C-alpha positions as a Markdown table, in Angstrom:
| # | Residue | x | y | z |
|---|---|---|---|---|
| 1 | Met | -0.1 | -0.2 | 0.1 |
| 2 | Lys | 2.9 | 2.4 | 0.9 |
| 3 | Thr | 4.3 | 1.7 | -2.8 |
| 4 | Thr | 1.2 | 2.8 | -4.3 |
| 5 | Gln | 0.8 | 5.8 | -2.2 |
| 6 | Lys | 4.5 | 6.7 | -2.9 |
| 7 | Leu | 3.7 | 6.2 | -6.7 |
| 8 | Thr | 0.4 | 8.2 | -6.6 |
| 9 | Leu | 2.2 | 11.0 | -4.9 |
| 10 | Ala | 5.1 | 10.7 | -7.4 |
| 11 | Leu | 2.6 | 11.0 | -10.2 |
| 12 | Ala | 1.0 | 13.8 | -8.8 |
| 13 | Ala | 4.3 | 15.7 | -8.1 |
| 14 | Ala | 5.4 | 15.1 | -12.0 |
| 15 | Ala | 1.9 | 16.4 | -13.0 |
| 16 | Phe | 2.2 | 19.4 | -10.9 |
| 17 | Leu | 5.8 | 20.0 | -12.2 |
| 18 | Leu | 4.6 | 19.5 | -15.8 |
| 19 | Ile | 1.8 | 21.7 | -15.4 |
| 20 | Gly | 3.7 | 24.4 | -13.5 |
| 21 | Thr | 6.3 | 24.1 | -16.3 |
| 22 | Gly | 3.7 | 24.5 | -19.1 |
| 23 | Ser | 2.4 | 27.6 | -17.7 |
| 24 | Ala | 5.7 | 28.9 | -17.1 |
| 25 | Asn | 6.5 | 28.2 | -20.6 |
| 26 | Ala | 3.3 | 29.7 | -21.9 |
| 27 | Gln | 3.4 | 31.1 | -25.3 |
| 28 | Lys | 1.7 | 34.5 | -26.0 |
| 29 | Phe | 0.5 | 35.3 | -29.3 |
| 30 | Gly | -0.8 | 38.6 | -30.7 |
| 31 | Tyr | -2.9 | 39.6 | -33.7 |
| 32 | Leu | -3.3 | 42.9 | -35.8 |
| 33 | Asn | -5.0 | 44.0 | -39.0 |
| 34 | Ser | -2.0 | 45.1 | -41.3 |
| 35 | Gln | -4.6 | 46.6 | -43.8 |
| 36 | Glu | -5.9 | 48.9 | -40.8 |
| 37 | Leu | -2.3 | 50.0 | -39.6 |
| 38 | Leu | -1.3 | 50.5 | -43.1 |
| 39 | Ser | -4.2 | 52.9 | -43.9 |
| 40 | Ser | -3.6 | 54.8 | -40.4 |
| 41 | Met | -0.1 | 55.6 | -41.2 |
| 42 | Pro | 0.4 | 59.2 | -42.8 |
| 43 | Glu | 3.0 | 57.9 | -45.4 |
| 44 | Thr | 0.1 | 55.9 | -46.9 |
| 45 | Asp | -1.8 | 59.2 | -47.7 |
| 46 | Ser | 1.4 | 60.5 | -49.4 |
| 47 | Val | 1.5 | 57.2 | -51.4 |
| 48 | Gln | -2.1 | 57.2 | -52.4 |
| 49 | Thr | -1.9 | 61.0 | -53.5 |
| 50 | Gln | 1.4 | 60.0 | -55.7 |
| 51 | Val | -0.5 | 57.2 | -57.2 |
| 52 | Ala | -3.6 | 59.2 | -57.9 |
| 53 | Asp | -1.6 | 62.0 | -59.7 |
| 54 | Leu | -0.2 | 59.5 | -62.0 |
| 55 | Gly | -3.5 | 57.9 | -62.6 |
| 56 | Lys | -4.8 | 61.0 | -63.8 |
| 57 | Glu | -1.9 | 61.9 | -65.8 |
| 58 | Leu | -2.3 | 58.4 | -67.6 |
| 59 | Glu | -6.0 | 59.0 | -67.9 |
| 60 | Ser | -5.7 | 62.3 | -69.5 |
| 61 | Gln | -3.2 | 60.8 | -72.2 |
| 62 | Phe | -5.7 | 58.1 | -72.8 |
| 63 | Lys | -8.8 | 60.4 | -73.2 |
| 64 | Ala | -6.6 | 62.4 | -75.7 |
| 65 | Met | -6.1 | 59.1 | -77.8 |
| 66 | Gln | -9.9 | 58.3 | -77.3 |
| 67 | Ala | -10.4 | 61.6 | -78.8 |
| 68 | Glu | -8.4 | 61.2 | -81.6 |
| 69 | Met | -9.6 | 58.0 | -82.7 |
| 70 | Thr | -13.4 | 59.4 | -82.2 |
| 71 | Thr | -12.5 | 62.2 | -84.5 |
| 72 | Lys | -10.9 | 59.9 | -87.3 |
| 73 | Ala | -13.7 | 57.7 | -87.1 |
| 74 | Gln | -16.3 | 60.4 | -87.5 |
| 75 | Asp | -14.2 | 61.6 | -90.3 |
| 76 | Leu | -13.9 | 58.5 | -92.0 |
| 77 | Gln | -17.8 | 58.0 | -91.5 |
| 78 | Ser | -18.8 | 61.2 | -93.1 |
| 79 | Asn | -16.5 | 61.0 | -96.1 |
| 80 | Leu | -16.9 | 57.5 | -96.9 |
| 81 | Ser | -18.7 | 57.8 | -99.8 |
| 82 | Thr | -16.2 | 60.3 | -101.3 |
| 83 | Leu | -13.1 | 58.5 | -100.6 |
| 84 | Ser | -10.9 | 56.2 | -102.8 |
| 85 | Glu | -10.7 | 52.7 | -101.9 |
| 86 | Thr | -7.0 | 53.1 | -101.2 |
| 87 | Val | -7.5 | 56.2 | -98.9 |
| 88 | Arg | -10.3 | 54.2 | -97.3 |
| 89 | Lys | -8.5 | 51.2 | -96.5 |
| 90 | Gln | -5.5 | 53.1 | -95.3 |
| 91 | Lys | -7.9 | 55.3 | -92.8 |
| 92 | Glu | -9.5 | 52.2 | -91.4 |
| 93 | Lys | -6.1 | 50.6 | -91.0 |
| 94 | Asp | -5.0 | 53.8 | -89.1 |
| 95 | Leu | -8.3 | 53.3 | -87.1 |
| 96 | Phe | -7.1 | 49.6 | -86.4 |
| 97 | Asp | -3.8 | 50.8 | -85.3 |
| 98 | Leu | -5.0 | 53.4 | -82.9 |
| 99 | Gln | -7.5 | 50.9 | -81.2 |
| 100 | Thr | -4.5 | 48.3 | -80.7 |
| 101 | Arg | -2.4 | 51.5 | -79.3 |
| 102 | Leu | -5.2 | 52.5 | -77.3 |
| 103 | Glu | -5.5 | 48.8 | -75.7 |
| 104 | Glu | -1.8 | 48.4 | -75.3 |
| 105 | Phe | -1.7 | 52.0 | -73.5 |
| 106 | Gln | -4.3 | 50.6 | -71.1 |
| 107 | Gln | -2.6 | 47.7 | -70.1 |
| 108 | Ser | 0.9 | 49.5 | -69.7 |
| 109 | Ala | -0.8 | 52.3 | -67.7 |
| 110 | Gln | -2.4 | 49.5 | -65.4 |
| 111 | Gln | 0.8 | 47.9 | -64.9 |
| 112 | Glu | 2.7 | 51.2 | -64.2 |
| 113 | Ile | 0.3 | 52.3 | -61.6 |
| 114 | Gln | 0.6 | 48.9 | -60.0 |
| 115 | Thr | 4.5 | 49.2 | -59.9 |
| 116 | Lys | 4.5 | 52.6 | -58.7 |
| 117 | Gln | 2.0 | 51.8 | -55.9 |
| 118 | Met | 4.1 | 48.7 | -54.7 |
| 119 | Thr | 7.5 | 50.8 | -55.0 |
| 120 | Leu | 6.1 | 53.5 | -52.8 |
| 121 | Leu | 4.6 | 51.3 | -50.2 |
| 122 | Lys | 7.6 | 49.0 | -49.8 |
| 123 | Pro | 9.5 | 51.4 | -47.3 |
| 124 | Val | 5.9 | 52.0 | -45.5 |
| 125 | Met | 5.5 | 48.4 | -45.1 |
| 126 | Glu | 9.2 | 47.6 | -43.9 |
| 127 | Lys | 8.3 | 50.4 | -41.3 |
| 128 | Ala | 5.3 | 48.8 | -40.2 |
| 129 | Gln | 6.9 | 45.5 | -40.2 |
| 130 | Ala | 9.8 | 47.0 | -38.0 |
| 131 | Ala | 7.5 | 48.4 | -35.9 |
| 132 | Ile | 5.3 | 45.1 | -35.4 |
| 133 | Thr | 8.7 | 43.1 | -34.6 |
| 134 | Lys | 9.9 | 45.8 | -32.1 |
| 135 | Val | 6.5 | 45.8 | -30.2 |
| 136 | Ala | 6.3 | 42.0 | -30.5 |
| 137 | Lys | 9.7 | 41.5 | -28.8 |
| 138 | Glu | 8.8 | 43.9 | -26.0 |
| 139 | Gln | 5.7 | 42.1 | -25.2 |
| 140 | Gly | 7.4 | 38.8 | -25.1 |
| 141 | Leu | 5.1 | 37.4 | -27.9 |
| 142 | Thr | 5.8 | 34.1 | -29.6 |
| 143 | Ala | 3.7 | 34.9 | -32.8 |
| 144 | Val | 1.6 | 37.7 | -34.5 |
| 145 | Phe | -1.5 | 36.9 | -36.5 |
| 146 | Asp | -2.4 | 39.1 | -39.3 |
| 147 | Leu | -6.0 | 39.3 | -39.7 |
| 148 | Ala | -6.0 | 41.2 | -42.9 |
| 149 | Ala | -4.4 | 38.1 | -44.5 |
| 150 | Gly | -6.8 | 35.7 | -43.1 |
| 151 | Gly | -4.1 | 33.6 | -41.3 |
| 152 | Ile | -6.2 | 32.2 | -38.8 |
| 153 | Ala | -9.6 | 30.8 | -38.7 |
| 154 | Tyr | -10.4 | 31.3 | -34.8 |
| 155 | Tyr | -8.7 | 33.0 | -32.0 |
| 156 | Asn | -9.5 | 33.7 | -28.5 |
| 157 | Glu | -9.2 | 37.4 | -28.5 |
| 158 | Ser | -9.4 | 37.2 | -24.4 |
| 159 | Gln | -5.9 | 34.9 | -24.6 |
| 160 | Met | -4.4 | 37.3 | -27.1 |
| 161 | Val | -2.5 | 40.7 | -27.5 |
| 162 | Asn | -4.2 | 43.1 | -30.1 |
| 163 | Met | -0.9 | 44.4 | -31.4 |
| 164 | Leu | -2.7 | 47.4 | -33.5 |
| 165 | Pro | -2.8 | 49.9 | -30.7 |
| 166 | Leu | 0.7 | 49.0 | -29.4 |
| 167 | Val | 2.3 | 49.5 | -32.8 |
| 168 | Lys | 0.3 | 52.8 | -33.6 |
| 169 | Gln | 1.7 | 53.9 | -30.4 |
| 170 | Ser | 5.2 | 53.0 | -31.3 |
| 171 | Leu | 4.8 | 54.9 | -34.7 |
| 172 | Gly | 3.3 | 57.8 | -33.1 |
| 173 | Ile | 0.0 | 57.5 | -34.5 |
| 174 | Gln | -3.0 | 58.6 | -32.8 |
């Protein structure tokens, strides 16, 4: 009987030690919404303004090309009966070429806007990441989940640290 009591006591002590060790090494996790963080950073406003300005410039050029095409199409339509076949074919070819240039311009303009946005956002994103890393280390967190990326399906908010206010404070954002 004494060996059973000793065994039970030893198992209880081991369980207590394991539970105690587990809670001493409890991992802390944090979460934030990176999109909310980026949109609250003042640098993002500057990026959006520069991208919008580029978009307006490219849209203006595109509209000028469209107006040229409309003018040429109307000219062809109104003079169709008086044009020789050779001149008509050349004007139709010019219209087709202009349409192709418009499509190519539109595609390259979209690509240019995306590239400019990514180039301008890169330092802002790096600054945000540095602040997230700094605050996570200060808080002793094991991991931080980004809710904007949809990286987790469930989280118990009461057992996690919302990093957004802390990172905003670190960046000096109200």
